[in-house]
mmCIF file of N, CA, C and O in Angstrom:
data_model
loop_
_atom_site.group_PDB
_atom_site.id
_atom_site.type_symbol
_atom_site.label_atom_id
_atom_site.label_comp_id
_atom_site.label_asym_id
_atom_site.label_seq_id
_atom_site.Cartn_x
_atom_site.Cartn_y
_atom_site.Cartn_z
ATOM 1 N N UNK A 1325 4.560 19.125 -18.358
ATOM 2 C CA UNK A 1325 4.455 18.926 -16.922
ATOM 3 C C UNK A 1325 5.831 19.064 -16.280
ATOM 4 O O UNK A 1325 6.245 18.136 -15.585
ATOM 5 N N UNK A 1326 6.637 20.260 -16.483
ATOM 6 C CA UNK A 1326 7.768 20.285 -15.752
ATOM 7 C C UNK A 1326 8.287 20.821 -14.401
ATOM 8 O O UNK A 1326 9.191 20.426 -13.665
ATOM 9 N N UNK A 1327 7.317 21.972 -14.307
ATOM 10 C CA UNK A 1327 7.994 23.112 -13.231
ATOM 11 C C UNK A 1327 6.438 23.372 -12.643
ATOM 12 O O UNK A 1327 5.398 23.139 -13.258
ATOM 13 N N UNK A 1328 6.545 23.826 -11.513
ATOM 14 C CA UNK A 1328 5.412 24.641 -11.145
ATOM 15 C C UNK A 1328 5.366 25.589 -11.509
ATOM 16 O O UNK A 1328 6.211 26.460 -11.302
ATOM 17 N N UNK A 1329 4.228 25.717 -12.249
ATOM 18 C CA UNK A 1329 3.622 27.473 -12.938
ATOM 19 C C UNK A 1329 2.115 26.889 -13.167
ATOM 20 O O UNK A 1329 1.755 25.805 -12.709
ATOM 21 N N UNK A 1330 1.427 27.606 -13.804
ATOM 22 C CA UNK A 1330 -0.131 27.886 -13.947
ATOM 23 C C UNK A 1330 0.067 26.647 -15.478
ATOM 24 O O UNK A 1330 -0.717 25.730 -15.724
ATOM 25 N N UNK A 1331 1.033 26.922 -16.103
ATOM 26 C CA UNK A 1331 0.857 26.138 -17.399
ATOM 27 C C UNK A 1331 0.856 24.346 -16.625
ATOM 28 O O UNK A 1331 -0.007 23.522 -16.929
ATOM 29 N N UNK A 1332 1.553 24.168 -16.013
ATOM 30 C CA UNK A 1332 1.901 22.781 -15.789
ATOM 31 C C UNK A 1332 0.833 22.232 -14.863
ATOM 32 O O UNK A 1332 0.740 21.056 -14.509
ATOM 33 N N UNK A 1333 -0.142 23.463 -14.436
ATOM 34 C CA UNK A 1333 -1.305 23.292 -13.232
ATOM 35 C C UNK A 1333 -2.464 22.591 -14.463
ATOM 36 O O UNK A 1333 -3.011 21.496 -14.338
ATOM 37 N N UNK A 1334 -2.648 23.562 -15.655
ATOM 38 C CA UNK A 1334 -3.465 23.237 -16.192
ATOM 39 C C UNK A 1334 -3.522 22.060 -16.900
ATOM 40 O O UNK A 1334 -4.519 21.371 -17.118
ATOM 41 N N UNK A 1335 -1.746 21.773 -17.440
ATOM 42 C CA UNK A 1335 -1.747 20.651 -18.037
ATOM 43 C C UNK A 1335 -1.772 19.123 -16.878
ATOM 44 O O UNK A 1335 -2.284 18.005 -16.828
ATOM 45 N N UNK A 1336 -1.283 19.592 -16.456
ATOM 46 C CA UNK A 1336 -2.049 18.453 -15.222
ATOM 47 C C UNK A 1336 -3.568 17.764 -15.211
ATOM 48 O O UNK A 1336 -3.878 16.580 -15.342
ATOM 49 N N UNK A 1337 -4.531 19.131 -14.975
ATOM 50 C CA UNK A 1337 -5.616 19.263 -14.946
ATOM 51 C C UNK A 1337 -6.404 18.495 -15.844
ATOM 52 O O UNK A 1337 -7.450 17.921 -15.540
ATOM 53 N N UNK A 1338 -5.799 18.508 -17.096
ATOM 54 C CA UNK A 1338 -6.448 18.477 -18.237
ATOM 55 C C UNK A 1338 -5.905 16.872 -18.129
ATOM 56 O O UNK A 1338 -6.890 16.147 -17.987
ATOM 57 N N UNK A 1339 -4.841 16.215 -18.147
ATOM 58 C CA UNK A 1339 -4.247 14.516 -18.483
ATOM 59 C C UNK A 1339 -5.564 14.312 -17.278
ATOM 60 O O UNK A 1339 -6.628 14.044 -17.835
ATOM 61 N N UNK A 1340 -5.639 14.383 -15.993
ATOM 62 C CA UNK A 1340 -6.326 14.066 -14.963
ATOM 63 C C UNK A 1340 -8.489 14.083 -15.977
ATOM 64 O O UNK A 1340 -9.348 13.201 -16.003
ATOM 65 N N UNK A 1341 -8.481 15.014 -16.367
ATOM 66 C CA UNK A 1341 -9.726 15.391 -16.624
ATOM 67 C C UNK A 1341 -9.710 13.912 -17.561
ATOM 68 O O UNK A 1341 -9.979 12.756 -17.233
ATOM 69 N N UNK A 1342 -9.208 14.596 -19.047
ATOM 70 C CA UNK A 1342 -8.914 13.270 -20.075
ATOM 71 C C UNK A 1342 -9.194 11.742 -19.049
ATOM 72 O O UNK A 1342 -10.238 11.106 -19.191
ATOM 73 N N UNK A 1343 -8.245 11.362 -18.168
ATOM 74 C CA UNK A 1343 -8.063 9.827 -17.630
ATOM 75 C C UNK A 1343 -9.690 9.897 -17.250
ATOM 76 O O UNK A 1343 -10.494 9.330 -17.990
ATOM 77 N N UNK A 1344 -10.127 10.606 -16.084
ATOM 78 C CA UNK A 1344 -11.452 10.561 -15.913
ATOM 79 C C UNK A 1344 -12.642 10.068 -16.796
ATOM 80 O O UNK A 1344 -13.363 9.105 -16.535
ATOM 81 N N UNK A 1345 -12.736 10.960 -17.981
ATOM 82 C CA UNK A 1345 -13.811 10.759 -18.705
ATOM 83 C C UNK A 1345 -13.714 10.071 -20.214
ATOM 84 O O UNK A 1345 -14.544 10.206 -21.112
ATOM 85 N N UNK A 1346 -12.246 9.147 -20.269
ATOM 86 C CA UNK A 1346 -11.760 8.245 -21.657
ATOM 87 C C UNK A 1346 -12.520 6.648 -21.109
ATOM 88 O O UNK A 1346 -12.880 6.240 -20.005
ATOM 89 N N UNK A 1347 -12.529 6.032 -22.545
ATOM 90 C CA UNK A 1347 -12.553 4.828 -22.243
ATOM 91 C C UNK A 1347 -11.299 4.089 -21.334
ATOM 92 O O UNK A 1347 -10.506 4.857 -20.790
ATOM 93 N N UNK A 1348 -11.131 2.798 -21.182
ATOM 94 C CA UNK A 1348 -10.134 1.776 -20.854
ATOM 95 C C UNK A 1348 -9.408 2.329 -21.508
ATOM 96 O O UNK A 1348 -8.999 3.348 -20.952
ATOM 97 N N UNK A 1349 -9.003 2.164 -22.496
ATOM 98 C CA UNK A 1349 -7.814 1.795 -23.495
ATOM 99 C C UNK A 1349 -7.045 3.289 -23.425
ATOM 100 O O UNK A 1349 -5.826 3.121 -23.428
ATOM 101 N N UNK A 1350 -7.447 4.753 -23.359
ATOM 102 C CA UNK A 1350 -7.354 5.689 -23.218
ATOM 103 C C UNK A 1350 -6.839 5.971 -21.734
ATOM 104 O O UNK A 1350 -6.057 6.877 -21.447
ATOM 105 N N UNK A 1351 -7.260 5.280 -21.049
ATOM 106 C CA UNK A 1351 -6.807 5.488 -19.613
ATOM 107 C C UNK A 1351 -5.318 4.757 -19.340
ATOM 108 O O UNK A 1351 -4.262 5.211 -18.896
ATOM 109 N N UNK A 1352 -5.653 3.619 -19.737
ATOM 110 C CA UNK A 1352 -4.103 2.613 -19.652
ATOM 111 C C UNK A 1352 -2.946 3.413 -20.656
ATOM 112 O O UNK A 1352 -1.773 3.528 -20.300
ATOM 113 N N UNK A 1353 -3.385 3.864 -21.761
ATOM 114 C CA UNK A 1353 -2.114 4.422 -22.319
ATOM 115 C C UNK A 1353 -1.749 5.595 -21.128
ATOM 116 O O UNK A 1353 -0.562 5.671 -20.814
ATOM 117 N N UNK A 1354 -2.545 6.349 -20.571
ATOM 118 C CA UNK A 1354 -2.487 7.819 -19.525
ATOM 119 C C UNK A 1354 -1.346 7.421 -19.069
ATOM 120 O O UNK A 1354 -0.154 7.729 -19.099
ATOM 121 N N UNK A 1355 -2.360 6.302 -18.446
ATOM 122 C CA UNK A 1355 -1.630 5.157 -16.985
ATOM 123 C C UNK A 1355 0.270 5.253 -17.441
ATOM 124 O O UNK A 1355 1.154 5.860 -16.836
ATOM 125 N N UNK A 1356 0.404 4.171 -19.058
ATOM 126 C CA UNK A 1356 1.690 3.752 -19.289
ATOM 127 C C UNK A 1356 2.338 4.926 -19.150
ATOM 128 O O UNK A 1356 3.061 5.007 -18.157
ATOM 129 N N UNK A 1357 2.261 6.172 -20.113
ATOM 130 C CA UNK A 1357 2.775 7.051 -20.216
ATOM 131 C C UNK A 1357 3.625 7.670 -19.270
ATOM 132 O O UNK A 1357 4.818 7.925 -19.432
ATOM 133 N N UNK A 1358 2.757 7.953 -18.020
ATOM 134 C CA UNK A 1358 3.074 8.711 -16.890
ATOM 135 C C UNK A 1358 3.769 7.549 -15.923
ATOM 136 O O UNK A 1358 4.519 8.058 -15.090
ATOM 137 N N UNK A 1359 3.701 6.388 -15.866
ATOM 138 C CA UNK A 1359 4.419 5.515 -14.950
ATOM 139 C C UNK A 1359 5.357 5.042 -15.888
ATOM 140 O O UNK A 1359 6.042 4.213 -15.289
ATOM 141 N N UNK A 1360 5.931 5.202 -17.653
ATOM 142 C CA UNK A 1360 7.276 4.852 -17.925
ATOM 143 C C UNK A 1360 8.167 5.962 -17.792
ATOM 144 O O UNK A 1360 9.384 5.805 -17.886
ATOM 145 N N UNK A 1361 7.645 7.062 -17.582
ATOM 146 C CA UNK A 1361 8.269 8.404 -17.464
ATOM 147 C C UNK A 1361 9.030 8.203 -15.996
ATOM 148 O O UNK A 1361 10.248 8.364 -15.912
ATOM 149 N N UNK A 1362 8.057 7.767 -14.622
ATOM 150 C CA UNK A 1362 8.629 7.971 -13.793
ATOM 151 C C UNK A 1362 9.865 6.573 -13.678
ATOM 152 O O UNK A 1362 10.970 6.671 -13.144
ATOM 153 N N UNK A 1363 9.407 5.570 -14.206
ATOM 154 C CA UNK A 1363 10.673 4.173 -14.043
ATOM 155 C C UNK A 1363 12.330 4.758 -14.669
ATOM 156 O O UNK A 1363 13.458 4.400 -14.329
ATOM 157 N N UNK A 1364 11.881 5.786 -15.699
ATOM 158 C CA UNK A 1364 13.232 6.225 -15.906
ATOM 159 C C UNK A 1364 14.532 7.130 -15.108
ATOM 160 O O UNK A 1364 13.772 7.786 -14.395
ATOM 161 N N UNK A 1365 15.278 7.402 -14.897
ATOM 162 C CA UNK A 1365 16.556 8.069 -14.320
ATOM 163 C C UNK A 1365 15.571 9.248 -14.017
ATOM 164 O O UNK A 1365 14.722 9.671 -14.802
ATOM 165 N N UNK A 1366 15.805 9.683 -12.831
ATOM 166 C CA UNK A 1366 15.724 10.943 -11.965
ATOM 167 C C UNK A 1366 16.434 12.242 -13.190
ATOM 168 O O UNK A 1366 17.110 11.931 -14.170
ATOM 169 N N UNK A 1367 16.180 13.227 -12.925
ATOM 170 C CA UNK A 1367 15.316 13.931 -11.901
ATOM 171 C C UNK A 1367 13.992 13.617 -12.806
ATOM 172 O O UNK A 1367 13.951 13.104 -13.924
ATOM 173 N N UNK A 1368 12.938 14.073 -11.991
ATOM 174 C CA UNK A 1368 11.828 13.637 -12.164
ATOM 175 C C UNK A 1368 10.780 14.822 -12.884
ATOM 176 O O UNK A 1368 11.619 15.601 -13.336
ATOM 177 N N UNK A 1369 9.590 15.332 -13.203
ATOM 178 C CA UNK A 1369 9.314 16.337 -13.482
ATOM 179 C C UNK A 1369 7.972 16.505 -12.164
ATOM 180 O O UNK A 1369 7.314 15.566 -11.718
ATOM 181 N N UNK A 1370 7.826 18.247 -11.683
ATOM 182 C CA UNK A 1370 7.535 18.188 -10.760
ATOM 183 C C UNK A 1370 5.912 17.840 -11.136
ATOM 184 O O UNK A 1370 5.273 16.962 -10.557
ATOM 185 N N UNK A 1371 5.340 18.757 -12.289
ATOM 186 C CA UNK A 1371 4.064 18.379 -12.643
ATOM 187 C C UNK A 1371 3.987 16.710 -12.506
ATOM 188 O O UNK A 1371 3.533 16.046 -11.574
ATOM 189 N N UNK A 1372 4.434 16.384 -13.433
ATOM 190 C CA UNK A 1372 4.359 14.697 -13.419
ATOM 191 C C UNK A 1372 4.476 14.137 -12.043
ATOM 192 O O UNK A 1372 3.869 13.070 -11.952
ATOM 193 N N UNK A 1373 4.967 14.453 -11.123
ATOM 194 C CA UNK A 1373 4.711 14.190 -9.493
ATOM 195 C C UNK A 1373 3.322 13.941 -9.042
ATOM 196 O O UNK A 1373 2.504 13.075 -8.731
ATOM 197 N N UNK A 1374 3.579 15.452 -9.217
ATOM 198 C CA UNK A 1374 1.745 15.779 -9.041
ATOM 199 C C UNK A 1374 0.475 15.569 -9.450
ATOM 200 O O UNK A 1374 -0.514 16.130 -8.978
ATOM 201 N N UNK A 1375 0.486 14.567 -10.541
ATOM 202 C CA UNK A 1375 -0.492 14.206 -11.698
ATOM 203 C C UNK A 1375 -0.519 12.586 -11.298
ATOM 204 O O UNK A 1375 -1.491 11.887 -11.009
ATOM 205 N N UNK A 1376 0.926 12.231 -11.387
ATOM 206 C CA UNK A 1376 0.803 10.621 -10.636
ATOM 207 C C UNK A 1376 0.288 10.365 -9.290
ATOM 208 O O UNK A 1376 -0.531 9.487 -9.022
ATOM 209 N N UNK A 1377 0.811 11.176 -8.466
ATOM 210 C CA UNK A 1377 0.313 10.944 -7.054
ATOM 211 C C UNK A 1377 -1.222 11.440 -6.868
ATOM 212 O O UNK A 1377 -1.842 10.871 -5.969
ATOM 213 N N UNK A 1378 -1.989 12.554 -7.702
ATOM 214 C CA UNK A 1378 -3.204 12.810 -7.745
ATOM 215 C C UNK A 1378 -3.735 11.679 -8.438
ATOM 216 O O UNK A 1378 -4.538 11.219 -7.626
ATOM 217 N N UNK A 1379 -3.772 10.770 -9.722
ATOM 218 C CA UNK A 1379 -4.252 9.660 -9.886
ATOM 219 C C UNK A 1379 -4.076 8.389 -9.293
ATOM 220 O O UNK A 1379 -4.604 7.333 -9.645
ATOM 221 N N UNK A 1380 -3.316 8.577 -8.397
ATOM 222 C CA UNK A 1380 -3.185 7.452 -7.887
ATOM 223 C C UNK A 1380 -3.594 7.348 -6.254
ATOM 224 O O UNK A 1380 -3.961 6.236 -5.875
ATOM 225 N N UNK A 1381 -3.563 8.163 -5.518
ATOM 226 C CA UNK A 1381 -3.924 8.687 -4.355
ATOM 227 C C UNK A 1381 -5.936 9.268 -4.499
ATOM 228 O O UNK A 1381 -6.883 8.713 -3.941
ATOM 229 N N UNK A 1382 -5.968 10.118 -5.136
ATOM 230 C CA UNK A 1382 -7.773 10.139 -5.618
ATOM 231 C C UNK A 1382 -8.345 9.202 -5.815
ATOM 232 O O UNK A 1382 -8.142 8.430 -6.752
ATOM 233 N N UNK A 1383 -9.399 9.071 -4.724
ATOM 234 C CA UNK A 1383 -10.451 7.824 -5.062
ATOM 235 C C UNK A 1383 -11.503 8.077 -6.160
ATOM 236 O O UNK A 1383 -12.308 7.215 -6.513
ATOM 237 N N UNK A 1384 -11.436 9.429 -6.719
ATOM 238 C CA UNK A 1384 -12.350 9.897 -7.746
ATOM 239 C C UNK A 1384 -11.794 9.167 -8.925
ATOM 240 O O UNK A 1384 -12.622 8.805 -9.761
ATOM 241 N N UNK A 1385 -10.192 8.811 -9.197
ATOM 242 C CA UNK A 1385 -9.937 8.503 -10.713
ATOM 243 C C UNK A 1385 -10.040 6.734 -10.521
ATOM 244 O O UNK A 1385 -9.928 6.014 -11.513
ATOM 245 N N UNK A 1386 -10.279 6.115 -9.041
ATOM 246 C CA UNK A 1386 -10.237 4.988 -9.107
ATOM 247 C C UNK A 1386 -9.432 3.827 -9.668
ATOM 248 O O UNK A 1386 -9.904 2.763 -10.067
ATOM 249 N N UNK A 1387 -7.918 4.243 -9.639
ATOM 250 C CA UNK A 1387 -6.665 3.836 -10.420
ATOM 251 C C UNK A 1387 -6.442 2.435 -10.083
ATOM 252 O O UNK A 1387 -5.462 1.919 -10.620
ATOM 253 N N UNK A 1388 -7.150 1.709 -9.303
ATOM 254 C CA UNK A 1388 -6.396 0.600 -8.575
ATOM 255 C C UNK A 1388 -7.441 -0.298 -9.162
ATOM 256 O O UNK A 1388 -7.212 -1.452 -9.522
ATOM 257 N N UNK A 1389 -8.723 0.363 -9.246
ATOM 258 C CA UNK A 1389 -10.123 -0.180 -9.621
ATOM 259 C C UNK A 1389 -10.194 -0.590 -11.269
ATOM 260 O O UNK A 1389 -10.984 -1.435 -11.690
ATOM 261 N N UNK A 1390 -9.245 0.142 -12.123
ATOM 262 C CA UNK A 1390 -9.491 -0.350 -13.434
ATOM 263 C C UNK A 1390 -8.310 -1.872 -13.944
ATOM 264 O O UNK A 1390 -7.164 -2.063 -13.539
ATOM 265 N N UNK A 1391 -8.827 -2.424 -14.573
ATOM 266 C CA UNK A 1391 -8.371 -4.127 -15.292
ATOM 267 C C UNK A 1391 -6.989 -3.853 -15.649
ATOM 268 O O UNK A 1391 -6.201 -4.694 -15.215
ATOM 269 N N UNK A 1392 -6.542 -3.015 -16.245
ATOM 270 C CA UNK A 1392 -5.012 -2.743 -16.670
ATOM 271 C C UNK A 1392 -4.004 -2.758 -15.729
ATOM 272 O O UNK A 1392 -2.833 -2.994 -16.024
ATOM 273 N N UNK A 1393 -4.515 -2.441 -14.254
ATOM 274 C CA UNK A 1393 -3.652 -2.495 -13.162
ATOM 275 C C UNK A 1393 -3.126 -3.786 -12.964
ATOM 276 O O UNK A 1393 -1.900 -3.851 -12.875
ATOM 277 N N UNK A 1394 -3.928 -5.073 -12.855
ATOM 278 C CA UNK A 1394 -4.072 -6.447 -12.345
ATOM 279 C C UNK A 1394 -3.904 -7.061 -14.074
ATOM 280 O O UNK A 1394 -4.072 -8.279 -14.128
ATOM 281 N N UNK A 1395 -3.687 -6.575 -15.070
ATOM 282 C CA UNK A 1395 -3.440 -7.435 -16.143
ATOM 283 C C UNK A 1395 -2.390 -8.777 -16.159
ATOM 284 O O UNK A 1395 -2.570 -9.934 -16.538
ATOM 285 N N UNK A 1396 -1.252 -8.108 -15.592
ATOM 286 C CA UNK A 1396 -0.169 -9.426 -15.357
ATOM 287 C C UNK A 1396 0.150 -8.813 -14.437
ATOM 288 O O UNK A 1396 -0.065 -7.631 -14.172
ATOM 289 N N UNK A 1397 1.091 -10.164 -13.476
ATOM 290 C CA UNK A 1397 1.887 -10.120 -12.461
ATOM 291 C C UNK A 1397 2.557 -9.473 -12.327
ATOM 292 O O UNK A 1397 2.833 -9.126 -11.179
ATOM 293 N N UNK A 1398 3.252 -8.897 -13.499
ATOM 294 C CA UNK A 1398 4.399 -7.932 -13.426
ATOM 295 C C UNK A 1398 4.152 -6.791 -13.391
ATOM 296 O O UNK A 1398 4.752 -6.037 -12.625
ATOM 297 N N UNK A 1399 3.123 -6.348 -14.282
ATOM 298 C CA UNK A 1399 2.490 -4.909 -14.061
ATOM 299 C C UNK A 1399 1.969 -4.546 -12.810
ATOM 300 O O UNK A 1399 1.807 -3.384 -12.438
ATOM 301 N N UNK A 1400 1.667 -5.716 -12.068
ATOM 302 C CA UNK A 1400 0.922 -4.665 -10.967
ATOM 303 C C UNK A 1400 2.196 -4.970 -9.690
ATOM 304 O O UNK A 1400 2.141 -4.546 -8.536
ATOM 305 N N UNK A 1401 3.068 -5.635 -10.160
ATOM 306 C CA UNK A 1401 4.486 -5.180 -9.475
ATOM 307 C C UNK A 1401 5.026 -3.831 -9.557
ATOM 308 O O UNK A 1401 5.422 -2.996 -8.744
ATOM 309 N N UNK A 1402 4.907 -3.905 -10.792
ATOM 310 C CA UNK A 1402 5.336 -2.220 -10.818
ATOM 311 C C UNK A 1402 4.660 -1.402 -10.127
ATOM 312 O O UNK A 1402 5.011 -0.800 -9.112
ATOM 313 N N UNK A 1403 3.780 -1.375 -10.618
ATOM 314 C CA UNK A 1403 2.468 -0.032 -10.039
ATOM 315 C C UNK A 1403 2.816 0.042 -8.711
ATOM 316 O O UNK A 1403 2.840 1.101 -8.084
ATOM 317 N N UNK A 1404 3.173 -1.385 -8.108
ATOM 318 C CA UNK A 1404 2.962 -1.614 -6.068
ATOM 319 C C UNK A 1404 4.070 -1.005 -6.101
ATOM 320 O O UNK A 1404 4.187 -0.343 -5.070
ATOM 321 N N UNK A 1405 4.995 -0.893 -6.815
ATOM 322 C CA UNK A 1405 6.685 -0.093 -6.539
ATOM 323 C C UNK A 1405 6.427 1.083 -6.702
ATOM 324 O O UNK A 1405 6.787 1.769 -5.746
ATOM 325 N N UNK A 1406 5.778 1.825 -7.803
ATOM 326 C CA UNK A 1406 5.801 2.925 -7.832
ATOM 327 C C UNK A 1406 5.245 3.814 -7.072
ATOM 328 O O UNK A 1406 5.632 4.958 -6.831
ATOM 329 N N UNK A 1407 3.913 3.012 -6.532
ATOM 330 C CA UNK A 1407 3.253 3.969 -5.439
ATOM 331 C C UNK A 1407 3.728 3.639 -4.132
ATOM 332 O O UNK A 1407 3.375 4.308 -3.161
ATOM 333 N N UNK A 1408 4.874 2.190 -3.976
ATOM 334 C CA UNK A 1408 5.450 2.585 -2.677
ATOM 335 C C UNK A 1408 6.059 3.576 -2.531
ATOM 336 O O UNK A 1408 6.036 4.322 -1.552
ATOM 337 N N UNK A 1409 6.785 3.696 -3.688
ATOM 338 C CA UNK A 1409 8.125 4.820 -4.086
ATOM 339 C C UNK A 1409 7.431 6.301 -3.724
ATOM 340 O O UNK A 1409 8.117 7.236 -3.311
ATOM 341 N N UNK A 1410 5.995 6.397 -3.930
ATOM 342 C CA UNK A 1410 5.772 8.187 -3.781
ATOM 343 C C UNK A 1410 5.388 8.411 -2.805
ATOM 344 O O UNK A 1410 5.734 9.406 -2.167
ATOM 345 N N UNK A 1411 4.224 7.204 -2.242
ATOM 346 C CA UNK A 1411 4.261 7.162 -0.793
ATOM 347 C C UNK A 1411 3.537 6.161 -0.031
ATOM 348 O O UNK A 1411 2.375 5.755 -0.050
ATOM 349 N N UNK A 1412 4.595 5.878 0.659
ATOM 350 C CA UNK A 1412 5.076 4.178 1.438
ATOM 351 C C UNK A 1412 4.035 3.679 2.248
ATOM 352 O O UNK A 1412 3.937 2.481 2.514
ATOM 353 N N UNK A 1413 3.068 4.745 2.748
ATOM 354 C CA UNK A 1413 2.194 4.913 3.742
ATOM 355 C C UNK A 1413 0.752 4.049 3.288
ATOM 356 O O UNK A 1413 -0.026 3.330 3.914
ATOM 357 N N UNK A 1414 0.831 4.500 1.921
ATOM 358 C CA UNK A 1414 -0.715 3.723 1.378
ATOM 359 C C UNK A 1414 -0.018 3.014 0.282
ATOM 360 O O UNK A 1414 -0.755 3.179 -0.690
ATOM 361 N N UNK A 1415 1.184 2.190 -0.151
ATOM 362 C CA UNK A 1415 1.247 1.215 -1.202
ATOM 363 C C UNK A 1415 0.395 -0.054 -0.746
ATOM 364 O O UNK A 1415 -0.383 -0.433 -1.622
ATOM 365 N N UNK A 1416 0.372 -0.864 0.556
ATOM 366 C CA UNK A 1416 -0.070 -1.824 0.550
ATOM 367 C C UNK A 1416 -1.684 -1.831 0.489
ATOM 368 O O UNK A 1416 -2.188 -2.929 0.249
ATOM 369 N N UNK A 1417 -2.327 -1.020 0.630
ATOM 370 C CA UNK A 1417 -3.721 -0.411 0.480
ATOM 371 C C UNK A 1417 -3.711 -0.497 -0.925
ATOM 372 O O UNK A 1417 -4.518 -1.249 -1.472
ATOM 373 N N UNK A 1418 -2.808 0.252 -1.675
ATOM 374 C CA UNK A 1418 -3.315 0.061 -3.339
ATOM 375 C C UNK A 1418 -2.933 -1.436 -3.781
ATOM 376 O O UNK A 1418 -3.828 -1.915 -4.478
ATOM 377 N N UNK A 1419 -1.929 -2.244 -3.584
ATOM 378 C CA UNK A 1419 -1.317 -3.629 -3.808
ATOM 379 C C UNK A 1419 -2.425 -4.513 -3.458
ATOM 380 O O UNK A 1419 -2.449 -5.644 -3.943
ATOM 381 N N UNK A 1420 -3.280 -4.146 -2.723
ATOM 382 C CA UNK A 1420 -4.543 -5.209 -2.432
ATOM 383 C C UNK A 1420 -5.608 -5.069 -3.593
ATOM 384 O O UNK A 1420 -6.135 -6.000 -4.204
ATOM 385 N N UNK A 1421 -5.836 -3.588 -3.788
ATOM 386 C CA UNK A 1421 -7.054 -2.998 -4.898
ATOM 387 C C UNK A 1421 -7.333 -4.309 -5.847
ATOM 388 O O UNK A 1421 -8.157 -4.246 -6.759
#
């Protein structure tokens, strides 16, 4: 998921498809994966932009709606940071979920 091209469209496509149709446990690793990637030092990757803000912004993947979000206090601190961080406009909308 680095650059925009057709490869990083599909691999997108496909983590997004996967989160969709996995159990819990399959989804929360998605989840960790792609939100310890972004907590680390800039620059960022652009696919991975686009894959976080599509799961997290889509009411189809229902990101706010699954138990791993609200597990502890701290985790769903993060999450409320990270989606303030991509965009500021709907964090407090997901911080309620």
């Amino acid at each position: 998921l680095r650059f925009p091209s057709s490869h990083t469209y599909l691999g997108s496509r496909m983590v997004l498809a996967l989160f969709s149709k996995s159990d819990e446990a399959v989804r929360e690793c998605i989840a960790r994966v792609l939100i310890e990637r972004i907590l680390v030092n800039r620059p960022f990757p652009w696919g991975l932009l686009v894959t976080l803000i599509e799961l997290l912004r889509n009411p189809f993947y229902a990101f706010w709606s699954h138990e791993f979000t609200r597990s502890t206090p701290q985790i769903a601190d993060i999450l409320s940071a990270v989606a303030k961080s991509i965009h500021p406009a709907e964090a407090p909308a997901a911080s309620q979920a």
